[in-house]
Amino acid sequence: MKTKITLPDQLGHWGPYGGRFVPETLMAPLEELTASYLAAREDADFKSQHEALLRGYSGRPTPLFRADRLTEHAGGASIYLKREDLSHTGSHKINNTLGQILLARRMGKRRVIAETGAGQHGVATATVCALFGLDCVVYMGAKDMRRQALNVFRMELLGAEVRAVSSGSQTLKDAINEALRDWVTNVDDTYYLLGSALGPHPYPLMVREFQSVIGHETRAQILEQTGRLADLLIACVGGGSNSIGLFHPFLDDESVRMIGVEAGGRGTKLGEHAARFNNRGGGRPGVLQGTLSYVLQDEQGQIAATHSISAGLDYPSIGPEHAFLHDSGRVQYLSVSDNEALEAFQTLARLEGIIPALESAHAVAHAMKVARKMSRDEILIVNLSGRGDKDVNTVAEGLGRSTL
């Protein structure tokens, strides 16, 4: 189904989803941020600075690679990989942080705070703060800090202060809570650099726009390589930034199907997965951390515990534009289990010499399943959102191997 809405309304709604559900003390900072962003997106100098950093600092464009051995292994459609893992810092997160750090400087902010789950957004934030000499504080759940120790050390090497969050599930949700509390207290000099396409308006719009470089490049590259658009796009979906970045430039192309892959975890019961669109698994519309979207919750409406082998996919909610695209039918959302992701992680490494992030491995796993059901003249593109250095200890544990 073709969607007709590409921009939210003035209050940040895609259909019923989105908006601003925040304390009154954050309304003025959000209004200031919105006005600054809308002015910046029309400023030719701002856009040229961002594009220059994407090229000269981050290394864009990233390649679109035809994975011949993976294609042969799966059978069926040709599988292409959009290599966001080759971006500076190792994931797509740098696209957004470069845009937002320019906005923070434009607004005169000297202190930057961020949240992180798998650590890739934290590393990307620490990186751009080092580049421009800004103070950086990153909030990270204590559980995530243990399983992503490499990224914690990378952030500290880059000069960031990493603050452990020991409340709640000690994961991304709780890190966002602490970052929001910090912002409320320090709005005058602090910029909150949110990492995914969620939270209160204008963050879902802003992050999508900064990440859409992925889809724009992919369109040009597949046309150059094959002379036509792909039949199917696949990307993993945590908060939703890498996937919306790939999908958005193709939303008006009715011939292009799109699949977002959520974390199926280790089971279908509430608390064993992070599949927000699984109604039987507790996912239904609700408000979390400033926005209305699908949220995993129990029968009393309390935010549910989640699980994923990937620290970047275990968030209990999802970006509001994804909720709209789900309800409209334009994008299909499915889930992949921990074990399937582990198998895909190993398969891609052995067949193509590419070690993917566990988040990305979810998308690869589904791509292999669906490719074999497609014809050999069809084209499938997977957004390889990040590299897997950060995940090798988790994978070793999952395979029953000693940690490194």
XYZ file of C-alpha atoms in Angstrom, residues 63-395:
333
model
C 29.399 0.542 -0.963
C 26.470 -1.533 -2.191
C 27.966 -5.026 -2.429
C 26.534 -8.018 -4.286
C 27.035 -10.957 -1.917
C 27.540 -13.763 -4.435
C 28.348 -16.568 -2.010
C 25.512 -15.632 0.336
C 23.197 -15.492 -2.686
C 24.315 -18.951 -3.795
C 23.904 -20.297 -0.257
C 20.365 -18.943 0.128
C 19.241 -19.706 -3.412
C 16.828 -17.493 -5.289
C 17.079 -13.702 -5.321
C 20.353 -11.800 -5.641
C 21.331 -10.418 -2.212
C 23.034 -7.029 -1.989
C 24.450 -5.554 1.224
C 24.436 -1.824 1.941
C 27.727 -1.579 3.825
C 26.980 0.842 6.681
C 29.423 -1.246 8.708
C 32.182 0.514 6.746
C 31.211 3.971 7.999
C 33.549 5.667 10.473
C 32.916 4.256 13.990
C 31.461 1.071 12.453
C 27.771 1.777 11.969
C 25.124 4.062 10.495
C 24.963 6.058 13.741
C 27.608 8.535 12.571
C 25.217 9.921 9.908
C 22.886 11.256 12.591
C 25.509 12.383 15.084
C 27.331 14.482 12.482
C 24.075 16.236 11.622
C 23.034 16.809 15.215
C 26.459 17.983 16.391
C 26.349 20.713 13.740
C 22.920 21.652 15.076
C 24.218 21.714 18.668
C 27.003 24.097 17.637
C 24.532 26.247 15.709
C 22.464 26.512 18.906
C 25.506 27.480 20.994
C 25.477 24.377 23.217
C 28.791 23.327 24.755
C 27.710 20.153 26.539
C 26.240 17.097 24.795
C 24.451 14.162 26.386
C 23.331 10.922 24.766
C 21.957 7.489 25.531
C 23.223 4.230 24.087
C 22.284 0.556 24.110
C 24.717 -1.443 21.993
C 27.198 1.400 22.351
C 27.410 2.378 18.688
C 25.457 5.620 19.125
C 27.513 6.411 22.204
C 30.736 5.889 20.274
C 29.464 8.004 17.375
C 28.431 10.786 19.781
C 31.758 10.693 21.620
C 33.494 10.807 18.246
C 31.781 13.959 16.996
C 32.181 15.653 20.377
C 35.913 14.962 20.195
C 35.956 16.312 16.644
C 34.427 19.629 17.731
C 35.778 19.882 21.278
C 32.460 19.586 23.137
C 31.895 17.998 26.555
C 30.203 14.607 26.266
C 28.240 12.468 28.745
C 26.781 9.133 27.635
C 24.186 7.242 29.686
C 24.279 3.470 29.339
C 22.501 0.671 31.171
C 24.766 -1.306 33.490
C 23.727 -4.568 31.801
C 24.609 -3.143 28.403
C 27.942 -1.867 29.735
C 28.878 -5.399 30.745
C 28.033 -6.954 27.397
C 29.417 -4.048 25.364
C 32.603 -3.382 27.321
C 34.608 -2.721 24.151
C 32.388 0.197 23.182
C 32.493 1.591 26.725
C 36.291 1.726 26.496
C 36.104 3.292 23.019
C 33.860 6.075 24.366
C 36.230 6.736 27.237
C 39.215 6.839 24.870
C 37.344 9.496 22.894
C 36.984 11.629 26.032
C 33.365 10.889 26.961
C 32.118 10.264 30.475
C 30.061 7.065 30.477
C 27.492 6.999 33.289
C 26.125 3.605 34.298
C 22.363 3.336 34.818
C 21.480 0.692 37.386
C 17.709 1.258 37.581
C 15.026 -0.823 35.878
C 16.222 -3.327 33.314
C 19.621 -1.562 33.092
C 19.262 -1.276 29.301
C 18.466 1.353 26.678
C 15.051 2.347 28.056
C 16.598 3.238 31.396
C 19.504 5.085 29.766
C 17.006 7.294 27.923
C 15.190 7.997 31.191
C 18.398 9.249 32.785
C 19.357 11.324 29.758
C 15.951 13.022 29.833
C 16.375 13.780 33.564
C 19.755 15.312 32.840
C 18.329 17.446 30.031
C 15.535 18.774 32.242
C 18.142 19.921 34.761
C 20.644 21.396 32.297
C 18.621 22.735 29.374
C 20.496 26.034 29.124
C 23.873 24.677 28.051
C 23.107 21.055 27.128
C 22.121 19.446 23.832
C 20.448 16.011 23.973
C 21.722 14.023 20.975
C 19.084 11.284 20.735
C 20.234 8.302 18.722
C 17.176 6.774 17.094
C 13.990 7.759 15.274
C 11.932 7.872 18.468
C 11.259 10.198 21.389
C 9.352 13.496 21.261
C 9.073 15.628 18.123
C 11.286 16.706 16.336
C 13.651 13.777 17.013
C 11.885 11.109 14.887
C 11.774 13.475 11.909
C 15.280 14.831 12.432
C 16.935 11.427 12.812
C 15.074 10.072 9.775
C 16.266 12.973 7.642
C 19.892 12.561 8.708
C 19.741 8.792 8.092
C 17.977 9.015 4.711
C 21.374 9.333 3.073
C 21.398 5.519 3.285
C 18.349 5.131 1.072
C 19.300 7.889 -1.357
C 22.700 6.277 -1.939
C 21.158 2.812 -2.229
C 18.729 4.003 -4.914
C 21.502 5.529 -7.030
C 23.813 2.536 -6.550
C 21.310 -0.196 -7.447
C 20.210 1.738 -10.531
C 23.838 2.090 -11.599
C 24.641 -1.582 -10.980
C 21.478 -3.226 -12.312
C 19.506 -0.572 -14.168
C 16.458 -0.977 -11.938
C 15.215 -0.742 -8.353
C 15.305 -3.645 -5.920
C 12.250 -5.806 -5.334
C 12.716 -5.981 -1.563
C 14.505 -3.990 1.153
C 15.235 -5.536 4.565
C 16.609 -3.873 7.703
C 16.624 -4.602 11.416
C 14.434 -2.433 13.649
C 15.258 -1.447 17.210
C 14.241 2.165 17.665
C 14.198 2.330 13.900
C 16.844 4.711 12.559
C 18.789 2.514 10.125
C 15.599 1.018 8.718
C 13.729 4.296 8.239
C 16.891 5.729 6.693
C 16.849 2.969 4.087
C 13.076 2.821 3.580
C 12.080 6.480 3.406
C 13.450 7.358 -0.062
C 11.569 4.338 -1.494
C 8.152 4.807 0.134
C 6.567 6.125 -3.065
C 7.928 3.237 -5.163
C 5.054 0.775 -5.036
C 7.104 -1.974 -6.706
C 9.578 -2.005 -3.803
C 8.541 -4.126 -0.830
C 10.038 -3.449 2.606
C 10.482 -5.608 5.695
C 11.589 -4.471 9.137
C 13.020 -7.230 11.331
C 12.449 -7.078 15.083
C 14.075 -9.122 17.833
C 12.216 -12.402 18.351
C 14.477 -13.216 21.286
C 14.114 -16.648 22.853
C 10.322 -17.071 22.856
C 6.887 -15.580 22.282
C 5.973 -14.802 25.886
C 6.123 -11.231 27.164
C 9.623 -10.589 28.483
C 11.292 -13.047 26.116
C 11.432 -10.862 22.995
C 11.320 -7.274 21.713
C 8.781 -7.663 18.887
C 6.564 -4.606 19.365
C 4.183 -5.479 16.525
C 3.432 -8.923 17.974
C 0.001 -8.221 19.504
C -0.109 -11.596 21.209
C 3.299 -10.815 22.697
C 2.162 -7.636 24.438
C 2.664 -4.982 21.781
C -0.006 -2.290 21.488
C -0.202 1.511 21.206
C 0.972 3.434 24.242
C 3.176 6.312 25.365
C 6.819 5.871 26.295
C 9.562 8.476 26.627
C 7.827 11.301 24.888
C 6.016 9.654 22.004
C 2.938 7.569 21.172
C 3.808 4.353 19.368
C 3.613 0.591 19.796
C 4.895 -0.423 23.224
C 5.414 -3.805 24.858
C 3.270 -3.734 28.002
C 1.471 -6.052 30.367
C -2.293 -6.239 30.923
C -2.107 -3.360 33.419
C -0.284 -1.133 30.922
C 3.085 -1.384 32.683
C 6.151 -1.332 30.428
C 7.264 -4.926 29.945
C 10.707 -6.401 30.240
C 12.338 -7.295 26.938
C 15.020 -9.657 25.738
C 17.315 -9.864 22.750
C 20.781 -11.244 22.254
C 21.410 -7.867 20.621
C 21.754 -4.911 22.975
C 20.580 -2.614 20.177
C 17.220 -4.308 19.563
C 15.765 -4.789 23.048
C 13.934 -1.449 23.353
C 10.246 -1.905 24.372
C 8.922 0.674 21.892
C 9.584 1.723 18.290
C 9.713 4.975 16.345
C 6.287 6.509 15.584
C 6.776 6.606 11.818
C 7.300 2.844 11.882
C 4.010 2.497 13.766
C 2.285 4.477 11.019
C 3.947 2.467 8.253
C 2.923 -0.759 9.978
C -0.719 0.244 10.271
C -0.823 1.543 6.696
C 0.550 -1.751 5.415
C 3.378 -0.084 3.513
C 6.078 -1.909 5.509
C 5.848 -5.442 6.835
C 7.374 -6.180 10.252
C 8.543 -9.664 11.227
C 10.850 -11.082 13.883
C 13.947 -13.279 14.016
C 15.046 -15.313 17.033
C 18.334 -15.128 18.907
C 19.397 -18.483 17.479
C 18.583 -17.475 13.918
C 20.599 -14.279 14.333
C 23.558 -16.227 15.739
C 23.470 -18.572 12.761
C 23.306 -15.669 10.291
C 26.185 -13.939 12.092
C 28.392 -16.974 11.484
C 27.142 -17.609 7.956
C 27.930 -14.111 6.704
C 31.367 -14.235 8.311
C 32.240 -17.560 6.715
C 30.763 -16.939 3.272
C 31.613 -13.288 2.658
C 34.342 -12.418 5.164
C 32.051 -9.857 6.804
C 31.345 -9.973 10.555
C 28.048 -8.119 11.072
C 26.625 -6.516 14.180
C 24.133 -8.806 15.919
C 21.456 -6.240 15.076
C 22.274 -6.541 11.380
C 22.460 -10.339 11.647
C 18.713 -10.345 12.330
C 18.136 -8.741 8.933
C 20.574 -11.126 7.250
C 18.779 -14.105 8.799
C 15.435 -13.074 7.382
C 16.980 -12.200 4.028
C 18.274 -15.752 3.658
C 14.834 -17.147 4.465
C 12.943 -14.955 2.035
C 15.531 -14.965 -0.779
C 15.036 -18.673 -1.428
C 11.320 -18.030 -2.007
C 12.065 -15.384 -4.645
C 13.105 -15.903 -8.256
C 16.693 -15.613 -9.437
C 15.974 -12.458 -11.421
C 14.737 -10.606 -8.321
C 16.870 -8.302 -6.169
C 16.968 -8.068 -2.370
C 18.933 -5.419 -0.447
C 19.891 -5.796 3.220
C 21.021 -2.800 5.225
C 24.114 -4.027 7.041
C 23.769 -1.396 9.735
C 26.971 -2.109 11.663
C 29.989 -4.315 12.169
C 30.265 -7.032 14.784
C 33.496 -6.332 16.669
C 31.446 -5.242 19.670
C 29.499 -8.514 19.693
C 32.178 -11.191 19.576
C 32.051 -11.913 23.321
C 28.258 -12.152 23.259
C 28.418 -14.502 20.278
